[in-house]
CSV table of C-alpha atoms in Angstrom, one decimal:
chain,number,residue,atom,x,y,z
V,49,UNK,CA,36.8,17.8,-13.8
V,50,UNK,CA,33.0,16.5,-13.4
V,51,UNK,CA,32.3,15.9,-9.6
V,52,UNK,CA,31.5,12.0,-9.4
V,53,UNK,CA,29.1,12.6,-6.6
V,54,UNK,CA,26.9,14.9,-7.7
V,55,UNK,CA,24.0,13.5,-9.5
V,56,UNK,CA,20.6,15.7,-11.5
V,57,UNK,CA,18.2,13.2,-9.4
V,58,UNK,CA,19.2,11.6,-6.1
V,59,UNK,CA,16.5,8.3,-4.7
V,60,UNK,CA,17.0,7.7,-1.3
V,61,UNK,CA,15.3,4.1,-0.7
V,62,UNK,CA,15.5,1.5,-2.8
V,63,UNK,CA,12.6,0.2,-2.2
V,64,UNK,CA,8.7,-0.1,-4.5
V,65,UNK,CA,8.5,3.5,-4.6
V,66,UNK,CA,12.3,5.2,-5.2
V,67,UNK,CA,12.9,1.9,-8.1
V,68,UNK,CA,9.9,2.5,-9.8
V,69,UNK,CA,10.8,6.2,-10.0
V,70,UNK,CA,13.9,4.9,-11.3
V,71,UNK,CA,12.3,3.0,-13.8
V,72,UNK,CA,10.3,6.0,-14.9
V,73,UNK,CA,13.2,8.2,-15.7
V,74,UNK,CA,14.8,5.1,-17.8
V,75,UNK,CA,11.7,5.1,-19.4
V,76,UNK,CA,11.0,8.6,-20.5
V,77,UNK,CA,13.3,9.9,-23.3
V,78,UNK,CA,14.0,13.3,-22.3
V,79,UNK,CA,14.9,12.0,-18.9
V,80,UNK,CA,16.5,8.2,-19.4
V,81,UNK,CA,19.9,10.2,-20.0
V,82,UNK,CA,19.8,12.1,-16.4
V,83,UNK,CA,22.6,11.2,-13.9
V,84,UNK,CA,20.9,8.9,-11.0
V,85,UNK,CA,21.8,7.5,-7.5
V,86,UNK,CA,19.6,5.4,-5.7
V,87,UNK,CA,21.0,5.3,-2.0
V,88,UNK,CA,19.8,2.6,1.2
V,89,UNK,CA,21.9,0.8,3.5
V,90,UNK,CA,19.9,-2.7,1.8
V,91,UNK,CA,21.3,-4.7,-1.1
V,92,UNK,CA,17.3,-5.8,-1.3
V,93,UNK,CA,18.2,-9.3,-1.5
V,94,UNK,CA,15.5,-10.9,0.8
V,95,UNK,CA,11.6,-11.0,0.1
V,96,UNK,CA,10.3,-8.7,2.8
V,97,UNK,CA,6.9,-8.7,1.9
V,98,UNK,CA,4.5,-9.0,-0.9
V,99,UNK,CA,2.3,-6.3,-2.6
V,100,UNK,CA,-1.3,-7.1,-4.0
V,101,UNK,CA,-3.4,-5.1,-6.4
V,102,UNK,CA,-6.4,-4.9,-9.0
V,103,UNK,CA,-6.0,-3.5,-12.5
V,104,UNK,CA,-7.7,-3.7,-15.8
V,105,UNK,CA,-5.6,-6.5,-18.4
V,106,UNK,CA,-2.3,-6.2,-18.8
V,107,UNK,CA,0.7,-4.2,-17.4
V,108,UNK,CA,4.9,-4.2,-17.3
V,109,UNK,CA,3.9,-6.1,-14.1
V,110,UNK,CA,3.0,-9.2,-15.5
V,111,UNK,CA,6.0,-10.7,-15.9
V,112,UNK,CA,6.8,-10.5,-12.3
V,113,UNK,CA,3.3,-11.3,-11.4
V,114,UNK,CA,3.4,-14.6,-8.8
V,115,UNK,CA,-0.3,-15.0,-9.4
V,116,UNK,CA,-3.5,-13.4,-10.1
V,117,UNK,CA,-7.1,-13.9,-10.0
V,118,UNK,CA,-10.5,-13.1,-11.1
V,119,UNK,CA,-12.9,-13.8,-8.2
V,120,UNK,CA,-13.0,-12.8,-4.5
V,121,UNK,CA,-14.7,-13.7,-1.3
V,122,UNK,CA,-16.4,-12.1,1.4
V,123,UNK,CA,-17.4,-13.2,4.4
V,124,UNK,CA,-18.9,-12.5,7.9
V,125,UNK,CA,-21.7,-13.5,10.0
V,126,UNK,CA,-24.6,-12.0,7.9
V,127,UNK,CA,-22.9,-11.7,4.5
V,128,UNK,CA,-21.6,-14.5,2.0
V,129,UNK,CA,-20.4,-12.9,-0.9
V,130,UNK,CA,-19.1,-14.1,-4.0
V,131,UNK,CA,-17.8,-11.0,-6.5
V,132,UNK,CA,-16.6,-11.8,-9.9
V,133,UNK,CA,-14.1,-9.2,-10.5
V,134,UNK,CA,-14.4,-8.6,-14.1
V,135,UNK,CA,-13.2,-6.4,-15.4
V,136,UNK,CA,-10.5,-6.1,-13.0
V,137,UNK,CA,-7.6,-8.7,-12.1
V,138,UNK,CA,-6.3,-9.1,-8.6
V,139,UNK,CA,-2.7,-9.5,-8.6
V,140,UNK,CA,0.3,-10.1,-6.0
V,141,UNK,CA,4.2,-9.8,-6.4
V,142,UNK,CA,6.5,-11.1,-4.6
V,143,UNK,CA,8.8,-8.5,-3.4
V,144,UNK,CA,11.7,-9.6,-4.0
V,145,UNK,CA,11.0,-10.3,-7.5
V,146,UNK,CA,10.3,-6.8,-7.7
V,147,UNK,CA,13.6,-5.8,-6.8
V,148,UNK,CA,15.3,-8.5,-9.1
V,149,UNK,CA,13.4,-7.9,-11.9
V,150,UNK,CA,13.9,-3.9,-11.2
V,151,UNK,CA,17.4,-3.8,-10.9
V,152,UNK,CA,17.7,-6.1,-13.8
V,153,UNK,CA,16.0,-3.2,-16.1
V,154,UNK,CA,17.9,-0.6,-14.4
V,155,UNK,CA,21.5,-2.4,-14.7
V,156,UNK,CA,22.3,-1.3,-18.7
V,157,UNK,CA,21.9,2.2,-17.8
V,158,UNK,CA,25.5,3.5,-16.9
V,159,UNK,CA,23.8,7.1,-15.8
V,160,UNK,CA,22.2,4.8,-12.9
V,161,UNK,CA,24.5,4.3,-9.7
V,162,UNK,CA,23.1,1.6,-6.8
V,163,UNK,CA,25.1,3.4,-3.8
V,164,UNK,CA,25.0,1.7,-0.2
V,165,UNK,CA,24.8,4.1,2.4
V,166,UNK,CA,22.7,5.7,5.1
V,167,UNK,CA,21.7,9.1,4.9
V,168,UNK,CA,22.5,11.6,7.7
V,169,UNK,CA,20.9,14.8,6.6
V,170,UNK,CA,19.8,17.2,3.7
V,171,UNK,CA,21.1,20.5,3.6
V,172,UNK,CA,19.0,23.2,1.0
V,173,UNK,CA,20.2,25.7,-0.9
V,174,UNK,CA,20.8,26.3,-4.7
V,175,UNK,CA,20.9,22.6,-4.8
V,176,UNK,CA,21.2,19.7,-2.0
V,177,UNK,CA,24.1,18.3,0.0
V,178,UNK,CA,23.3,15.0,0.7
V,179,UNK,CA,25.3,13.3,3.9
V,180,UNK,CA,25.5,10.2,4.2
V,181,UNK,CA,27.7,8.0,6.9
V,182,UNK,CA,30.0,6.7,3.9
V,183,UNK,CA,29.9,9.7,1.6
V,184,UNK,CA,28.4,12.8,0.7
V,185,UNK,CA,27.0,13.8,-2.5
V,186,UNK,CA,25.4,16.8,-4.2
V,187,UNK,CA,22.1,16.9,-6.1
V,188,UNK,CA,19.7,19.1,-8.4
V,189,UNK,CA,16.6,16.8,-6.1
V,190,UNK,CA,16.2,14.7,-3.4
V,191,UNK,CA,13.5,12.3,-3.7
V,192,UNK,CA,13.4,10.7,-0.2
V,193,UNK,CA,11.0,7.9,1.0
V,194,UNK,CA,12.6,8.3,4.5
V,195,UNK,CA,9.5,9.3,7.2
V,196,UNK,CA,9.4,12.9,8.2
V,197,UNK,CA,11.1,13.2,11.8
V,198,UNK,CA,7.5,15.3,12.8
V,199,UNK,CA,5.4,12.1,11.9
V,200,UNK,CA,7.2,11.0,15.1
V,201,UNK,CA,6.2,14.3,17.3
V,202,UNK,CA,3.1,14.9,15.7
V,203,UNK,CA,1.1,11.7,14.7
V,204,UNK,CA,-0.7,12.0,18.0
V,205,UNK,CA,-2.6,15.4,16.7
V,206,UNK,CA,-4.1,13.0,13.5
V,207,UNK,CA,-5.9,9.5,13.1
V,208,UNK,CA,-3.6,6.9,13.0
V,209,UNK,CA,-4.8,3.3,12.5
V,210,UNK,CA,-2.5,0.8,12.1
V,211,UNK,CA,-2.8,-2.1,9.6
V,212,UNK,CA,-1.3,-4.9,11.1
V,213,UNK,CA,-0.4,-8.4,9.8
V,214,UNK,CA,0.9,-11.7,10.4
V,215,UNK,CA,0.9,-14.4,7.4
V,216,UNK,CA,1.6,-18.0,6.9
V,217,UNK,CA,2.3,-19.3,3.0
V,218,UNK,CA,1.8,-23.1,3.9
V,219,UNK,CA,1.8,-26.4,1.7
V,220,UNK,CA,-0.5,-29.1,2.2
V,221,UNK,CA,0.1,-32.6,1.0
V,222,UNK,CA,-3.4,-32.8,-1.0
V,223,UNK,CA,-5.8,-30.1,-2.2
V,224,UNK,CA,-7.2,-27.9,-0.2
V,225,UNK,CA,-7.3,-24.7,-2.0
V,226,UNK,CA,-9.2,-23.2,-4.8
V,227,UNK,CA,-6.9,-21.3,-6.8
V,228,UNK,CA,-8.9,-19.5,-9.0
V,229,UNK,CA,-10.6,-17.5,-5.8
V,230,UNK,CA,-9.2,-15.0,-3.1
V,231,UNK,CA,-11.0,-14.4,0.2
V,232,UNK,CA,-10.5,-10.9,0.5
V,233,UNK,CA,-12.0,-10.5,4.2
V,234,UNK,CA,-13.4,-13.2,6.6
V,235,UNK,CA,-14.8,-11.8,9.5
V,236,UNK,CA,-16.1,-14.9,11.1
V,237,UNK,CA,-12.8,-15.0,12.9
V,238,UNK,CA,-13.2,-11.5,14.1
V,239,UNK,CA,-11.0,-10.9,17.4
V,240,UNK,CA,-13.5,-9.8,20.1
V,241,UNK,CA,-14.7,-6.0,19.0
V,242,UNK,CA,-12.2,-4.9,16.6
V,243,UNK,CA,-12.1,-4.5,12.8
V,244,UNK,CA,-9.7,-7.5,12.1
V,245,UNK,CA,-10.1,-10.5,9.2
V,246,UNK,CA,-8.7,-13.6,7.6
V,247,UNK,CA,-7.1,-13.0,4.1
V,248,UNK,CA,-6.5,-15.6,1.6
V,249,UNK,CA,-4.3,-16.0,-1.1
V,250,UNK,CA,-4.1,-19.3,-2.8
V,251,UNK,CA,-1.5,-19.4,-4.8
V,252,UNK,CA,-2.3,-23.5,-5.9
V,253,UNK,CA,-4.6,-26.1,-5.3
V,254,UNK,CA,-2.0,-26.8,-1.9
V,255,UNK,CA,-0.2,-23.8,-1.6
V,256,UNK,CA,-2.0,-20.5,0.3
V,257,UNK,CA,-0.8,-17.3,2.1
V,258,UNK,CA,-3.1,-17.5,5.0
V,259,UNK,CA,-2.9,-14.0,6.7
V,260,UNK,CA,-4.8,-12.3,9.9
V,261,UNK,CA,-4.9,-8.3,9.2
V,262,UNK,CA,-6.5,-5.6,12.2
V,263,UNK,CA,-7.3,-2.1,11.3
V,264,UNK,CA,-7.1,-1.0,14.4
V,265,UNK,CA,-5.5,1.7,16.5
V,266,UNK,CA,-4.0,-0.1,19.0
V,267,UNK,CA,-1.7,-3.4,18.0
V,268,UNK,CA,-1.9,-6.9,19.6
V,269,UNK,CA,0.4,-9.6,21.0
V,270,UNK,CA,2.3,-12.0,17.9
V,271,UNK,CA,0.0,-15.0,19.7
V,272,UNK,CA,-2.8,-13.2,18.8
V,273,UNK,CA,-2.4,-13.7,15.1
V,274,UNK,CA,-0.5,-16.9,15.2
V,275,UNK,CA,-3.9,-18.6,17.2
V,276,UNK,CA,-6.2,-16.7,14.1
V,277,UNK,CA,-4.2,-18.5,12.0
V,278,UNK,CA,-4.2,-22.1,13.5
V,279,UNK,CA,-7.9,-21.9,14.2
V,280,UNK,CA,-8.5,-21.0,10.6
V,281,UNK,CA,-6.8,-23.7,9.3
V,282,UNK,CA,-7.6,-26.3,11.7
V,283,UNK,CA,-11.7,-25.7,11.7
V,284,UNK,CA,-12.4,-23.7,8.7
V,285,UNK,CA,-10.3,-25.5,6.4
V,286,UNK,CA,-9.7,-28.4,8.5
V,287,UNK,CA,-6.5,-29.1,7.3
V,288,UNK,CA,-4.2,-31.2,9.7
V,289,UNK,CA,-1.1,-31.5,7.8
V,290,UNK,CA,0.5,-29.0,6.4
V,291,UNK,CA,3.8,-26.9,6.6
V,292,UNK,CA,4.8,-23.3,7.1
V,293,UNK,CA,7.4,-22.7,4.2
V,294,UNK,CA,7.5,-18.5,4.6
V,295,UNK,CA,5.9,-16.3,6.7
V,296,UNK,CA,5.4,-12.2,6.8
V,297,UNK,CA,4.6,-9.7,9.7
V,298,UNK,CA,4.0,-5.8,9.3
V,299,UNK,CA,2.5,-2.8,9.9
V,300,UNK,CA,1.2,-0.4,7.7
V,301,UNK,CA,0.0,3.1,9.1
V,302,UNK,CA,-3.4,4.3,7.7
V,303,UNK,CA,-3.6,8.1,8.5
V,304,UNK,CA,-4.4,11.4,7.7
V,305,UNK,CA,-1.0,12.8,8.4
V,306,UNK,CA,-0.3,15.4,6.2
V,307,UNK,CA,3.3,13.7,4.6
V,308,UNK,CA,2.8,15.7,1.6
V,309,UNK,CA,3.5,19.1,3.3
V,310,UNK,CA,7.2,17.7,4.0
V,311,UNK,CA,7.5,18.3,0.1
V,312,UNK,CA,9.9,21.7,-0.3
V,313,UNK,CA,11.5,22.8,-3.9
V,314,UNK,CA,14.5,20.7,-3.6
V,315,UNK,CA,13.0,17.6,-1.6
V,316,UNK,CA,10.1,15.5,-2.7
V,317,UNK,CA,8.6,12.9,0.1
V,318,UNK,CA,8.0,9.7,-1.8
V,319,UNK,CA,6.6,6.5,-1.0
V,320,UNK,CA,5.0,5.6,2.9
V,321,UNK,CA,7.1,9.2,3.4
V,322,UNK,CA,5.0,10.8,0.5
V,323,UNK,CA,1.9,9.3,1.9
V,324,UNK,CA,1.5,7.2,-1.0
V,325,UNK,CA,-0.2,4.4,0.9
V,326,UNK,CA,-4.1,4.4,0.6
V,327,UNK,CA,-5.3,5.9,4.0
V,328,UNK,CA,-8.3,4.0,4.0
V,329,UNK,CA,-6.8,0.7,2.7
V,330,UNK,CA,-3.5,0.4,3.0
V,331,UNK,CA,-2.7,-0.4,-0.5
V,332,UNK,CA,0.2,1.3,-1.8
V,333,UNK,CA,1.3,-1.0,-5.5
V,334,UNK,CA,-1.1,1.3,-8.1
V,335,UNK,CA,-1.3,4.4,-5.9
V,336,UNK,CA,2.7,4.5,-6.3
V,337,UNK,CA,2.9,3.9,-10.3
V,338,UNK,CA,0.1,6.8,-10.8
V,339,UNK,CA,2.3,9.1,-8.5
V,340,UNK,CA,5.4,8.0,-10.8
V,341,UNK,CA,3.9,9.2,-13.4
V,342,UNK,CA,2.4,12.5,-12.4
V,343,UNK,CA,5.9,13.1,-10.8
V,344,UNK,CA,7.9,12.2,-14.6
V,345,UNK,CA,5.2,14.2,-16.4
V,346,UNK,CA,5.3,17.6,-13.4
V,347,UNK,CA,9.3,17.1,-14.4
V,348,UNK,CA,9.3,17.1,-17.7
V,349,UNK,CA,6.7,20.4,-17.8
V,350,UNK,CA,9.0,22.1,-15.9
V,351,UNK,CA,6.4,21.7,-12.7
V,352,UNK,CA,7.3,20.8,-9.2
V,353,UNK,CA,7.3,17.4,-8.6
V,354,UNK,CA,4.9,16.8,-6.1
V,355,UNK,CA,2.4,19.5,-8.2
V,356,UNK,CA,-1.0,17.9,-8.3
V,357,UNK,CA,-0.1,14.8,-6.6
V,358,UNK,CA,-3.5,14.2,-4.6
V,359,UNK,CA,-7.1,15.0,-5.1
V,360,UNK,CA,-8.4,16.7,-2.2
V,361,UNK,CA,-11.9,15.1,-1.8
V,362,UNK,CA,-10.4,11.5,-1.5
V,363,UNK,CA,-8.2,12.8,1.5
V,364,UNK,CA,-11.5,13.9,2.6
V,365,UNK,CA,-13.4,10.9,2.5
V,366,UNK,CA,-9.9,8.6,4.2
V,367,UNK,CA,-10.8,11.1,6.8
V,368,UNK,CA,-13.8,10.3,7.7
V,369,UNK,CA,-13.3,6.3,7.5
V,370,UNK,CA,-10.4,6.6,9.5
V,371,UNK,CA,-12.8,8.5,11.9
V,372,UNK,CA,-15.2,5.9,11.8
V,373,UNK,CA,-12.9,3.2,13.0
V,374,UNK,CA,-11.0,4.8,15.2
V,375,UNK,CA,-13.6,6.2,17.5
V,376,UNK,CA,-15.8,3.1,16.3
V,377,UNK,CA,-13.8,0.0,15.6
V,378,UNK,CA,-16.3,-2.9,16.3
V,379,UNK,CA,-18.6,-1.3,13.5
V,380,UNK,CA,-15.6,-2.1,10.9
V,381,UNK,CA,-17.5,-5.2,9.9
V,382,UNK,CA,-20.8,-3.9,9.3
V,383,UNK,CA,-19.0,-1.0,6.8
V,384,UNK,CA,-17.4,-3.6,4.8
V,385,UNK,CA,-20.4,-5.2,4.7
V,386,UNK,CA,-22.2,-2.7,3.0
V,387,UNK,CA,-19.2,-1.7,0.9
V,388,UNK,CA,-19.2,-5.1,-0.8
V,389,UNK,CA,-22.9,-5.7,-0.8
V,390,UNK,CA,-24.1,-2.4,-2.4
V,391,UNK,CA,-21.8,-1.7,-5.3
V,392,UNK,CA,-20.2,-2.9,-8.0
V,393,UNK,CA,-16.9,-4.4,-8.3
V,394,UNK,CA,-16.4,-1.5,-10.7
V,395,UNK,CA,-17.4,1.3,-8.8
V,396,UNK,CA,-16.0,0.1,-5.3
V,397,UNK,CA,-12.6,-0.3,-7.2
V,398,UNK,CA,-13.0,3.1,-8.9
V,399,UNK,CA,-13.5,4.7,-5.9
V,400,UNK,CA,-10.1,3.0,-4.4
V,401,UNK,CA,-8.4,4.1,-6.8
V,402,UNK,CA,-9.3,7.7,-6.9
V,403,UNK,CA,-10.6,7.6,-10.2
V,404,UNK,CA,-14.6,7.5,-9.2
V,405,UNK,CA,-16.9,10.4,-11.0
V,406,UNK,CA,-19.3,12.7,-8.2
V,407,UNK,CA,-22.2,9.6,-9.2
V,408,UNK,CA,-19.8,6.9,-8.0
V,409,UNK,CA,-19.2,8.7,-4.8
V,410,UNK,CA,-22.8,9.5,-3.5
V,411,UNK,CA,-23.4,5.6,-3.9
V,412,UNK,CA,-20.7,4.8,-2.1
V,413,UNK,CA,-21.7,7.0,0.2
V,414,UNK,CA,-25.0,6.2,0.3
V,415,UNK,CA,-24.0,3.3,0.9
V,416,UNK,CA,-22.4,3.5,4.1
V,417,UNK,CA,-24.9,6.2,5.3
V,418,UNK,CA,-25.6,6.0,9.3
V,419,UNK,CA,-25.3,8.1,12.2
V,420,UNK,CA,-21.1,7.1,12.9
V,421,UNK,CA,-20.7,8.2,9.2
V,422,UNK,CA,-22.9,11.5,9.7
V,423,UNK,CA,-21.1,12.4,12.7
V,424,UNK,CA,-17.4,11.2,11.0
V,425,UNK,CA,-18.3,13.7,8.4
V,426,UNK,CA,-19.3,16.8,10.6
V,427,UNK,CA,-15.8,16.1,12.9
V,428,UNK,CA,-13.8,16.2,9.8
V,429,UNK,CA,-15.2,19.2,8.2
V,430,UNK,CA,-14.7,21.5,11.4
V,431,UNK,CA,-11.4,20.0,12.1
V,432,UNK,CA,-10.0,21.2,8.5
């Protein structure tokens, strides 16, 4: 008699990174037939944030797509940039469209199973017992997007800066917005000598999410932002009227932690856990699908999972920007600066992404060249 809780591939997380894994199995024919369970103590019914990203025309994510656009913004006290993104779209989703629309894909695939339940511990051997406070179960693989317990211990031996946010969608009652145009990063509104910025999404001609992001290493008090944010609106955009209709808070950890060494034969550390997230940016949305599909492909070529999951010289160079800013975080202005005013849309997005040829990456670096980099770069390279 078949064991009903054992399952070839077990998510834990339901969240961007264990359903688009989910979606990749579905997706590949000599795996869309494997036995699933996606396990987290959420139903994923509320929108709990929103992710943005640039790609190049069009993708599956289109039709979830809230809005996208083909020009950003820069700003700061020297610098007023305007950046036609072209090639490239910028696009956000909503993320609880995300979940909708992913369960909706998943749902005809009776191999799937949606469990709610919160995972206790993972025991290895020839395969894994999964425990959870409802259940337990029995699986070939764990792919788990819960953060290593050590990250806890041991984060103070790495670079951690912390991406925090606070954001305001608000609705005017006449235009104020141009929709066509993000700001990406206003650092007129700077809080005193920290890397922190206004971000813009305008969604319609009176509809915006206005948000206030610090990379910093230490976080600030909610007033903090909430004050950014009135300011902004009150003498940048000198709106008066207008109403909050939704708003989002978080914190995103950029560091060098070593999440990927968490990987073992039976267990692979996915998502945040994985250390999927952009050290350097934050951004998680593209860096996710691409480790989807180097996972689905390592699978299906009888490879490891995790084999060949991350280029080492991009590690490298998050290194020694989260150097920078941690042991310099007043001189986060004057980096972006030169990021956006030197290169290309093309390149700077290349380089993002991980995709950038050795050319791409001396002119970014070249770039950026000064003595905080020079001395990033020589901390780095002995602390390896």
């Amino acid at each position: 008699m078949p064991n009903e809780n054992h399952f070839d591939y077990i998510i834990i997380g339901n969240g961007l990174a264990g359903l688009q894994l989910a979606l990749g199995f579905i997706k590949n024919d000599r795996l869309k037939q494997k036995k699933i369970a996606l396990i987290d103590p959420s139903n994923k019914t509320t929108n709990d944030k929103t992710w943005s990203f640039w790609e190049i025309g069009s993708s599956p994510w289109d039709a979830i797509t809230e809005k996208s656009w083909h020009n950003t913004l820069f700003y700061s006290k020297n610098k007023s940039l305007t950046l036609p993104l072209k090639p490239y779209t910028y696009k956000t989703i909503r993320s609880i469209d995300f979940y909708n629309w992913a369960r909706a894909e998943l749902q005809p695939f009776k191999n799937v199973h949606f469990i709610k339940d919160s995972i206790v511990s993972l025991t290895e051997s020839t395969s894994v017992l999964v425990k959870g406070k409802k259940n337990t179960y029995t699986t070939n693989h764990v792919f788990d997007s819960r953060i290593p317990k050590a990250y806890h211990t041991e984060i103070s031996k790495f670079t951690l800066i912390q991406q925090h946010f606070k954001g305001w969608i608000i609705e005017t009652e006449t235009a104020h917005f141009n929709p066509e145009s993000i700001t990406m990063m206003d650092y007129r509104f700077h809080y005193k000598d920290t890397t922190s910025f206004i971000y813009v999404l305008p969604f319609s001609e009176n509809r915006a999410l206005i948000e206030y992001t610090f990379f910093t290493p230490e976080t600030v008090t909610e007033s903090v932002y909430d004050d950014a944010i009135k300011n902004y609106i009150k003498n940048h955009l000198h709106i008066i009227n207008y109403k909050i209709v939704e708003t989002e808070m978080g914190n995103i950890p950029m560091t060098d932690f070593p999440f990927w060494k968490y990987n073992t034969k039976l267990v692979t550390k996915i998502g945040t856990a994985g250390g999927w997230v952009k050290a350097s940016t934050g951004y998680s949305f593209k860096h996710t699908e691409k480790n989807v599909a180097t996972i689905i492909s390592n699978i299906t070529n009888g490879q490891q999972p995790s084999h060949n999951l991350f280029k080492k010289k991009y590690k490298f160079y998050d290194k020694i920007f989260l150097n920078v800013l941690k042991t310099n975080n007043d001189k986060g202005v004057w980096i972006f600066e030169q990021f956006y005013a030197k290169n290309s849309i093309s390149t700077m997005f290349r380089f993002l992404d991980e995709e950038s040829s050795f050319a791409e990456d001396v002119k970014i670096m070249r770039s950026l060249f000064s003595w905080h980099f020079i001395s990033a770069f020589f901390k780095v390279l002995f602390r390896r």
